[in-house]
């Protein structure tokens, strides 16, 4: 057989392998690389594939976190080859991409799924930019709960504290009995999330949003008082060497019975249960003092980049499936988070999820659903707030406090000059 | 007069030279020029619009304690990389060169960490340095030295030293391998002659072997200095520059600004500053070492 004939045969075989009307494959980018998170995403993608006849959805893991995902997105978007949809943070993250002309408005699919009906008002405000929805939520986690080791609490006959005085007494009792009272972990997120409890205690819901919109200064009396409250009640309660641990290492300390309490996002409940440490039996949780009737949450959404029409149409089919009660439960149950869709039956959750769902509903009714401040602030200011609160948690001296306030206030003034703050 | 040489050989030379020059221009010179240009703009990395801001990104950086801290950390890493992994690698190579038993096994053990990806090194040492139950703390407690245990990665005063320990474990194998190969290439008659002259092992090493190791030393020191300036992956995988910027170096700051804060222009200013700093720190060394090699060859 000569060379021309061989090439013709190969070409013919190639065409024969691609039947007419084959389903197109569309990529969904995310950074859930392992464990319960990956299980949740895989279940949601499976749900999307079941809902689509014409498209196949494929999850693409971008190892790392939102920072690595942004790096990949930059190349893809500037190169004109973005994924059909991707995992995005809420609020300012969406704003940045919308202002850059990179996101497709999701008005049509939002109306199809009755977004204004199925998602609570507090959730809607962080996915809409100038009233237009650019993200559809699927993964909501509360971050104002303190988890505790039940065996330790029962041994010491402790009850879940409800205010700062009781919290101090609980810390003292744990410490006297030889336990580390309150776990924490290094990095710009965890101390900041802990700090929200004293912050909300001092500034309330309105002050929280004022801080997010740049109206309340970091040099204000209220912010200073919140730092004092944090330094007085939470920082002395922290476990030794907390800043050298990851959150999973600290969670292990709770499971192992070394640490009594741990304030962390509700994803830690899934981590505990994967370790055989069961909700209601081995651990339980209570809202941090000052946030008893509130729900501070963070959320991931599905965003759709501007791209070819067929990719956008496919992404909207995927999102419609993801926003349904089945799609939301498919992700939230294995992941250990809450479904933002209020129509999801709470009975799909276990003990922990049902408790969080009840907490979120009560906070919604009370008008105290607060999105994570980190994502409400301009990205630079939010990130710096996390770094500075960790710095203060490591060294809560007056000198550090002054430096923290002056650093953050300088950034607020700079952001005000650039008109960077938003009213959420 | 035509600029195109008539000789076919000369034209071939030009063609072969043109390919690497074009590649060098496209993948080295152009990105540097683009970074310099970007450092004069305000850009979030996604918008079609870039706003010219002149030197404002540089002015903002150079007044920041965060930037100064990262520069000092980079310089500390240069000093460390030039001395510790290099020194340990040389010592291990010298010990193994004496023909001890199990040489092959030790060679593998010493070099193995260098084959591990940086992200894995970060993950390994994240657990080694766990302050309560990590391997290092537990070992110290077992041998009665629990008082020396530290909050390895969480104390701003010691985190960089802890990271240096991890990097020493990781990179010493490279220095060891180059020095070991260098020692094995030293002519045996030089050593024999020194021994006949009555030189001790110590004298033979410092007076004969070490001077003949100059080519290996130049490679190890040059690459170590460059590695120190571009250090990123182990720090990012282990502490992300924390706590509170304590372990941050310029490359980490650049990455954080670019993709953590959407400040591509300011990140480019960090990149250009790093390039200049690297040139100031490393180029004199490379020039000096190159001259020494040329002098040695002449001698």
GROMACS .gro file of C-alpha atoms in nm, chain A residues 31-421:
model
  391
   31UNK     CA    1  -1.114   2.392   4.229
   32UNK     CA    2  -1.279   2.115   4.432
   33UNK     CA    3  -0.998   1.866   4.409
   34UNK     CA    4  -1.082   1.601   4.666
   35UNK     CA    5  -1.309   1.464   4.936
   36UNK     CA    6  -1.660   1.585   5.000
   37UNK     CA    7  -1.617   1.893   4.779
   38UNK     CA    8  -1.527   1.688   4.472
   39UNK     CA    9  -1.806   1.440   4.547
   40UNK     CA   10  -2.053   1.729   4.552
   41UNK     CA   11  -1.931   1.878   4.226
   42UNK     CA   12  -1.929   1.540   4.052
   43UNK     CA   13  -2.287   1.483   4.165
   44UNK     CA   14  -2.392   1.824   4.034
   45UNK     CA   15  -2.223   1.759   3.698
   46UNK     CA   16  -2.392   1.420   3.677
   47UNK     CA   17  -2.723   1.595   3.742
   48UNK     CA   18  -2.645   1.843   3.464
   49UNK     CA   19  -2.562   1.567   3.220
   50UNK     CA   20  -2.886   1.388   3.301
   51UNK     CA   21  -3.078   1.707   3.219
   52UNK     CA   22  -2.915   1.762   2.881
   53UNK     CA   23  -2.964   1.567   2.560
   54UNK     CA   24  -2.735   1.774   2.342
   55UNK     CA   25  -2.438   1.849   2.562
   56UNK     CA   26  -2.195   1.661   2.780
   57UNK     CA   27  -2.056   1.848   3.079
   58UNK     CA   28  -1.713   1.770   3.207
   59UNK     CA   29  -1.565   1.899   3.533
   60UNK     CA   30  -1.211   2.036   3.506
   61UNK     CA   31  -1.026   2.069   3.834
   62UNK     CA   32  -0.796   2.369   3.866
   63UNK     CA   33  -0.571   2.265   4.156
   64UNK     CA   34  -0.544   2.522   4.434
   65UNK     CA   35  -0.801   2.781   4.523
   66UNK     CA   36  -0.968   3.088   4.377
   67UNK     CA   37  -0.631   3.250   4.307
   68UNK     CA   38  -0.515   2.966   4.084
   69UNK     CA   39  -0.856   2.957   3.915
   70UNK     CA   40  -0.828   3.329   3.833
   71UNK     CA   41  -0.485   3.269   3.679
   72UNK     CA   42  -0.622   2.999   3.452
   73UNK     CA   43  -0.927   3.207   3.368
   74UNK     CA   44  -0.710   3.498   3.266
   75UNK     CA   45  -0.530   3.293   3.003
   76UNK     CA   46  -0.853   3.132   2.887
   77UNK     CA   47  -1.056   3.453   2.867
   78UNK     CA   48  -0.787   3.663   2.702
   79UNK     CA   49  -0.719   3.374   2.466
   80UNK     CA   50  -1.088   3.357   2.376
   81UNK     CA   51  -1.134   3.000   2.500
   82UNK     CA   52  -1.310   3.021   2.835
   83UNK     CA   53  -1.496   2.729   2.993
   84UNK     CA   54  -1.874   2.710   2.950
   85UNK     CA   55  -1.917   2.791   3.320
   86UNK     CA   56  -1.697   2.811   3.627
   87UNK     CA   57  -1.702   2.824   4.004
   88UNK     CA   58  -1.691   3.184   4.119
   89UNK     CA   59  -1.695   3.359   4.452
   90UNK     CA   60  -1.979   3.600   4.516
   91UNK     CA   61  -2.007   3.978   4.532
   92UNK     CA   62  -1.691   4.172   4.445
   93UNK     CA   63  -1.540   3.883   4.253
   94UNK     CA   64  -1.837   3.891   4.014
   95UNK     CA   65  -1.821   4.270   3.998
   96UNK     CA   66  -1.459   4.264   3.878
   97UNK     CA   67  -1.535   4.023   3.595
   98UNK     CA   68  -1.853   4.208   3.497
   99UNK     CA   69  -1.672   4.542   3.484
  100UNK     CA   70  -1.412   4.377   3.264
  101UNK     CA   71  -1.680   4.268   3.018
  102UNK     CA   72  -1.605   3.899   3.070
  103UNK     CA   73  -1.935   3.766   3.206
  104UNK     CA   74  -2.260   3.680   3.034
  105UNK     CA   75  -2.573   3.811   3.213
  106UNK     CA   76  -2.787   3.525   3.343
  107UNK     CA   77  -3.119   3.710   3.331
  108UNK     CA   78  -3.292   3.450   3.111
  109UNK     CA   79  -3.199   3.145   3.313
  110UNK     CA   80  -3.260   3.339   3.637
  111UNK     CA   81  -3.616   3.408   3.524
  112UNK     CA   82  -3.661   3.049   3.410
  113UNK     CA   83  -3.571   2.913   3.752
  114UNK     CA   84  -3.760   3.193   3.935
  115UNK     CA   85  -3.441   3.312   4.099
  116UNK     CA   86  -3.619   3.591   4.283
  117UNK     CA   87  -3.845   3.333   4.446
  118UNK     CA   88  -3.614   3.043   4.522
  119UNK     CA   89  -3.313   3.233   4.656
  120UNK     CA   90  -3.335   3.441   4.977
  121UNK     CA   91  -3.297   3.817   4.950
  122UNK     CA   92  -2.960   3.818   5.132
  123UNK     CA   93  -2.830   3.571   4.874
  124UNK     CA   94  -2.966   3.760   4.576
  125UNK     CA   95  -2.791   4.083   4.662
  126UNK     CA   96  -2.445   3.928   4.625
  127UNK     CA   97  -2.506   3.767   4.286
  128UNK     CA   98  -2.665   4.066   4.115
  129UNK     CA   99  -2.458   4.349   3.979
  130UNK     CA  100  -2.663   4.664   3.921
  131UNK     CA  101  -2.973   4.446   3.945
  132UNK     CA  102  -2.859   4.193   3.684
  133UNK     CA  103  -2.784   3.835   3.796
  134UNK     CA  104  -2.438   3.717   3.692
  135UNK     CA  105  -2.408   3.415   3.916
  136UNK     CA  106  -2.640   3.135   4.022
  137UNK     CA  107  -2.569   3.009   4.372
  138UNK     CA  108  -2.519   2.642   4.453
  139UNK     CA  109  -2.292   2.619   4.757
  140UNK     CA  110  -2.370   2.815   5.074
  141UNK     CA  111  -2.177   2.777   5.398
  142UNK     CA  112  -2.234   2.947   5.730
  143UNK     CA  113  -1.919   3.072   5.899
  144UNK     CA  114  -2.043   3.193   6.239
  145UNK     CA  115  -2.073   2.862   6.424
  146UNK     CA  116  -1.849   2.721   6.694
  147UNK     CA  117  -1.813   2.343   6.690
  148UNK     CA  118  -1.736   2.158   7.009
  149UNK     CA  119  -1.631   1.814   7.124
  150UNK     CA  120  -1.935   1.675   7.309
  151UNK     CA  121  -1.741   1.426   7.518
  152UNK     CA  122  -1.522   1.701   7.660
  153UNK     CA  123  -1.821   1.926   7.729
  154UNK     CA  124  -2.007   1.641   7.901
  155UNK     CA  125  -1.703   1.546   8.105
  156UNK     CA  126  -1.671   1.904   8.231
  157UNK     CA  127  -2.050   1.951   8.252
  158UNK     CA  128  -2.037   2.250   8.019
  159UNK     CA  129  -2.326   2.398   7.824
  160UNK     CA  130  -2.295   2.580   7.493
  161UNK     CA  131  -2.227   2.945   7.585
  162UNK     CA  132  -2.472   3.208   7.464
  163UNK     CA  133  -2.290   3.532   7.543
  164UNK     CA  134  -1.936   3.656   7.585
  165UNK     CA  135  -1.928   3.607   7.965
  166UNK     CA  136  -2.037   3.247   7.934
  167UNK     CA  137  -1.789   3.202   7.651
  168UNK     CA  138  -1.506   3.326   7.878
  169UNK     CA  139  -1.618   3.087   8.153
  170UNK     CA  140  -1.623   2.795   7.908
  171UNK     CA  141  -1.272   2.880   7.787
  172UNK     CA  142  -1.147   2.901   8.145
  173UNK     CA  143  -1.303   2.565   8.234
  174UNK     CA  144  -1.152   2.394   7.931
  175UNK     CA  145  -0.814   2.546   7.997
  176UNK     CA  146  -0.815   2.444   8.364
  177UNK     CA  147  -0.899   2.087   8.266
  178UNK     CA  148  -0.592   2.077   8.038
  179UNK     CA  149  -0.766   2.117   7.703
  180UNK     CA  150  -0.693   2.375   7.439
  181UNK     CA  151  -1.009   2.585   7.461
  182UNK     CA  152  -1.058   2.722   7.109
  183UNK     CA  153  -0.892   2.609   6.789
  184UNK     CA  154  -0.795   2.846   6.511
  185UNK     CA  155  -0.571   2.818   6.205
  186UNK     CA  156  -0.318   3.028   6.017
  187UNK     CA  157  -0.398   3.221   5.701
  188UNK     CA  158  -0.592   3.532   5.610
  189UNK     CA  159  -0.940   3.378   5.642
  190UNK     CA  160  -0.993   3.201   5.972
  191UNK     CA  161  -0.908   3.471   6.225
  192UNK     CA  162  -1.112   3.715   6.017
  193UNK     CA  163  -1.413   3.483   6.021
  194UNK     CA  164  -1.377   3.455   6.399
  195UNK     CA  165  -1.357   3.833   6.423
  196UNK     CA  166  -1.699   3.874   6.260
  197UNK     CA  167  -1.864   3.765   6.586
  198UNK     CA  168  -1.725   4.054   6.795
  199UNK     CA  169  -1.766   4.285   6.495
  200UNK     CA  170  -2.138   4.209   6.457
  201UNK     CA  171  -2.175   4.228   6.837
  202UNK     CA  172  -2.055   4.587   6.820
  203UNK     CA  173  -2.171   4.730   6.487
  204UNK     CA  174  -2.485   4.523   6.422
  205UNK     CA  175  -2.624   4.442   6.079
  206UNK     CA  176  -2.637   4.802   5.957
  207UNK     CA  177  -2.284   4.878   6.072
  208UNK     CA  178  -2.161   4.560   5.902
  209UNK     CA  179  -2.299   4.679   5.568
  210UNK     CA  180  -2.168   5.031   5.636
  211UNK     CA  181  -1.821   4.884   5.675
  212UNK     CA  182  -1.869   4.690   5.351
  213UNK     CA  183  -1.973   5.003   5.162
  214UNK     CA  184  -1.686   5.211   5.296
  215UNK     CA  185  -1.916   5.441   5.495
  216UNK     CA  186  -1.787   5.320   5.831
  217UNK     CA  187  -1.414   5.372   5.871
  218UNK     CA  188  -1.159   5.131   6.007
  219UNK     CA  189  -1.053   5.421   6.229
  220UNK     CA  190  -1.402   5.443   6.378
  221UNK     CA  191  -1.476   5.391   6.744
  222UNK     CA  192  -1.693   5.092   6.655
  223UNK     CA  193  -1.420   4.906   6.467
  224UNK     CA  194  -1.172   4.975   6.746
  225UNK     CA  195  -1.420   4.842   7.005
  226UNK     CA  196  -1.471   4.529   6.796
  227UNK     CA  197  -1.095   4.470   6.792
  228UNK     CA  198  -1.090   4.514   7.171
  229UNK     CA  199  -1.375   4.268   7.213
  230UNK     CA  200  -1.194   4.016   6.992
  231UNK     CA  201  -0.869   4.062   7.187
  232UNK     CA  202  -1.049   4.032   7.519
  233UNK     CA  203  -1.262   3.725   7.459
  234UNK     CA  204  -1.144   3.517   7.165
  235UNK     CA  205  -0.769   3.569   7.130
  236UNK     CA  206  -0.682   3.459   7.487
  237UNK     CA  207  -0.897   3.151   7.432
  238UNK     CA  208  -0.704   3.032   7.127
  239UNK     CA  209  -0.500   2.714   7.140
  240UNK     CA  210  -0.124   2.744   7.168
  241UNK     CA  211   0.050   2.759   6.832
  242UNK     CA  212  -0.277   2.795   6.640
  243UNK     CA  213  -0.113   3.013   6.375
  244UNK     CA  214   0.113   2.724   6.266
  245UNK     CA  215  -0.176   2.490   6.186
  246UNK     CA  216  -0.401   2.442   5.888
  247UNK     CA  217  -0.775   2.425   5.951
  248UNK     CA  218  -0.776   2.049   5.891
  249UNK     CA  219  -0.497   2.002   6.146
  250UNK     CA  220  -0.700   2.196   6.402
  251UNK     CA  221  -1.011   1.995   6.313
  252UNK     CA  222  -0.805   1.683   6.385
  253UNK     CA  223  -0.723   1.827   6.728
  254UNK     CA  224  -1.097   1.847   6.802
  255UNK     CA  225  -1.152   1.491   6.682
  256UNK     CA  226  -0.857   1.368   6.889
  257UNK     CA  227  -0.993   1.536   7.202
  258UNK     CA  228  -0.708   1.785   7.240
  259UNK     CA  229  -0.915   2.094   7.163
  260UNK     CA  230  -1.261   2.174   7.299
  261UNK     CA  231  -1.403   2.420   7.045
  262UNK     CA  232  -1.335   2.534   6.690
  263UNK     CA  233  -1.500   2.822   6.509
  264UNK     CA  234  -1.505   2.731   6.142
  265UNK     CA  235  -1.729   2.718   5.836
  266UNK     CA  236  -1.985   2.440   5.830
  267UNK     CA  237  -1.770   2.242   5.586
  268UNK     CA  238  -1.581   2.126   5.893
  269UNK     CA  239  -1.889   1.918   5.985
  270UNK     CA  240  -1.841   1.714   5.666
  271UNK     CA  241  -1.469   1.682   5.747
  272UNK     CA  242  -1.553   1.558   6.098
  273UNK     CA  243  -1.801   1.304   5.969
  274UNK     CA  244  -1.555   1.174   5.709
  275UNK     CA  245  -1.326   1.106   6.006
  276UNK     CA  246  -1.605   0.910   6.177
  277UNK     CA  247  -1.671   1.193   6.424
  278UNK     CA  248  -2.046   1.225   6.399
  279UNK     CA  249  -2.271   1.527   6.436
  280UNK     CA  250  -2.502   1.512   6.737
  281UNK     CA  251  -2.306   1.222   6.885
  282UNK     CA  252  -1.942   1.330   6.892
  283UNK     CA  253  -1.970   1.699   6.814
  284UNK     CA  254  -2.229   1.971   6.818
  285UNK     CA  255  -2.233   2.343   6.744
  286UNK     CA  256  -2.367   2.679   6.855
  287UNK     CA  257  -2.367   3.025   6.700
  288UNK     CA  258  -2.075   3.239   6.816
  289UNK     CA  259  -2.171   3.496   7.082
  290UNK     CA  260  -2.323   3.805   6.928
  291UNK     CA  261  -2.452   3.614   6.624
  292UNK     CA  262  -2.722   3.400   6.786
  293UNK     CA  263  -2.998   3.509   6.547
  294UNK     CA  264  -2.770   3.583   6.250
  295UNK     CA  265  -2.625   3.380   5.967
  296UNK     CA  266  -2.294   3.494   5.822
  297UNK     CA  267  -2.237   3.306   5.503
  298UNK     CA  268  -2.014   3.266   5.204
  299UNK     CA  269  -2.121   3.118   4.881
  300UNK     CA  270  -1.998   2.989   4.551
  301UNK     CA  271  -2.191   3.053   4.233
  302UNK     CA  272  -2.181   2.938   3.874
  303UNK     CA  273  -2.075   3.213   3.637
  304UNK     CA  274  -2.080   3.204   3.258
  305UNK     CA  275  -1.808   3.378   3.057
  306UNK     CA  276  -1.888   3.554   2.734
  307UNK     CA  277  -1.815   3.305   2.460
  308UNK     CA  278  -1.968   3.117   2.168
  309UNK     CA  279  -2.348   3.103   2.163
  310UNK     CA  280  -2.358   2.724   2.183
  311UNK     CA  281  -2.140   2.726   2.497
  312UNK     CA  282  -2.362   2.987   2.662
  313UNK     CA  283  -2.675   2.795   2.572
  314UNK     CA  284  -2.524   2.475   2.712
  315UNK     CA  285  -2.413   2.656   3.029
  316UNK     CA  286  -2.764   2.784   3.082
  317UNK     CA  287  -2.902   2.431   3.057
  318UNK     CA  288  -2.645   2.320   3.312
  319UNK     CA  289  -2.730   2.609   3.545
  320UNK     CA  290  -3.101   2.546   3.518
  321UNK     CA  291  -3.038   2.190   3.633
  322UNK     CA  292  -2.800   2.306   3.907
  323UNK     CA  293  -3.055   2.554   4.044
  324UNK     CA  294  -3.329   2.290   4.071
  325UNK     CA  295  -3.399   2.130   4.406
  326UNK     CA  296  -3.243   1.806   4.280
  327UNK     CA  297  -2.930   1.982   4.153
  328UNK     CA  298  -2.887   2.185   4.469
  329UNK     CA  299  -2.929   1.882   4.693
  330UNK     CA  300  -2.697   1.677   4.471
  331UNK     CA  301  -2.415   1.917   4.552
  332UNK     CA  302  -2.496   2.030   4.905
  333UNK     CA  303  -2.555   1.693   5.071
  334UNK     CA  304  -2.221   1.526   4.989
  335UNK     CA  305  -2.033   1.855   5.025
  336UNK     CA  306  -2.184   1.927   5.366
  337UNK     CA  307  -2.300   2.276   5.273
  338UNK     CA  308  -2.645   2.430   5.240
  339UNK     CA  309  -2.848   2.453   4.922
  340UNK     CA  310  -2.927   2.822   4.860
  341UNK     CA  311  -3.259   2.720   4.698
  342UNK     CA  312  -3.517   2.756   4.977
  343UNK     CA  313  -3.736   2.485   4.823
  344UNK     CA  314  -3.486   2.210   4.900
  345UNK     CA  315  -3.647   1.985   5.160
  346UNK     CA  316  -3.446   2.012   5.488
  347UNK     CA  317  -3.497   1.640   5.537
  348UNK     CA  318  -3.225   1.573   5.277
  349UNK     CA  319  -2.968   1.689   5.532
  350UNK     CA  320  -2.833   1.499   5.826
  351UNK     CA  321  -2.832   1.631   6.182
  352UNK     CA  322  -2.579   1.907   6.115
  353UNK     CA  323  -2.722   2.024   5.783
  354UNK     CA  324  -3.076   2.038   5.923
  355UNK     CA  325  -2.950   2.250   6.211
  356UNK     CA  326  -2.771   2.491   5.975
  357UNK     CA  327  -3.076   2.506   5.749
  358UNK     CA  328  -3.294   2.602   6.044
  359UNK     CA  329  -3.042   2.864   6.153
  360UNK     CA  330  -3.030   3.013   5.804
  361UNK     CA  331  -3.410   3.023   5.774
  362UNK     CA  332  -3.446   3.195   6.113
  363UNK     CA  333  -3.181   3.451   6.020
  364UNK     CA  334  -3.354   3.515   5.687
  365UNK     CA  335  -3.680   3.586   5.867
  366UNK     CA  336  -3.500   3.815   6.111
  367UNK     CA  337  -3.328   4.000   5.827
  368UNK     CA  338  -2.987   3.905   5.964
  369UNK     CA  339  -2.833   3.717   5.676
  370UNK     CA  340  -2.487   3.864   5.632
  371UNK     CA  341  -2.258   3.780   5.339
  372UNK     CA  342  -1.891   3.732   5.425
  373UNK     CA  343  -1.738   4.080   5.453
  374UNK     CA  344  -1.422   3.957   5.281
  375UNK     CA  345  -1.614   3.932   4.953
  376UNK     CA  346  -1.819   4.249   4.998
  377UNK     CA  347  -1.516   4.473   5.023
  378UNK     CA  348  -1.302   4.568   4.723
  379UNK     CA  349  -1.078   4.264   4.672
  380UNK     CA  350  -0.761   4.441   4.783
  381UNK     CA  351  -0.923   4.580   5.100
  382UNK     CA  352  -1.090   4.249   5.189
  383UNK     CA  353  -0.767   4.055   5.147
  384UNK     CA  354  -0.573   4.307   5.353
  385UNK     CA  355  -0.840   4.295   5.625
  386UNK     CA  356  -0.781   3.919   5.653
  387UNK     CA  357  -0.404   3.962   5.676
  388UNK     CA  358  -0.428   4.238   5.935
  389UNK     CA  359  -0.676   4.056   6.159
  390UNK     CA  360  -0.449   3.751   6.160
  391UNK     CA  361  -0.160   3.976   6.250
  392UNK     CA  362  -0.363   4.124   6.537
  393UNK     CA  363  -0.466   3.777   6.656
  394UNK     CA  364  -0.099   3.676   6.676
  395UNK     CA  365   0.000   3.996   6.857
  396UNK     CA  366  -0.300   4.179   7.006
  397UNK     CA  367  -0.091   4.465   7.145
  398UNK     CA  368  -0.191   4.832   7.133
  399UNK     CA  369   0.095   4.901   6.895
  400UNK     CA  370  -0.021   4.632   6.651
  401UNK     CA  371  -0.379   4.750   6.684
  402UNK     CA  372  -0.278   5.104   6.582
  403UNK     CA  373  -0.082   4.973   6.284
  404UNK     CA  374  -0.371   4.749   6.179
  405UNK     CA  375  -0.614   5.040   6.192
  406UNK     CA  376  -0.385   5.282   6.009
  407UNK     CA  377  -0.304   5.027   5.736
  408UNK     CA  378  -0.668   4.942   5.675
  409UNK     CA  379  -0.787   5.302   5.693
  410UNK     CA  380  -0.525   5.408   5.438
  411UNK     CA  381  -0.655   5.140   5.203
  412UNK     CA  382  -1.016   5.248   5.265
  413UNK     CA  383  -0.929   5.608   5.179
  414UNK     CA  384  -0.750   5.496   4.864
  415UNK     CA  385  -1.049   5.280   4.763
  416UNK     CA  386  -1.285   5.572   4.831
  417UNK     CA  387  -1.077   5.794   4.603
  418UNK     CA  388  -1.113   5.534   4.328
  419UNK     CA  389  -1.485   5.496   4.401
  420UNK     CA  390  -1.424   5.125   4.449
  421UNK     CA  391  -1.676   5.049   4.726
   0.00000   0.00000   0.00000
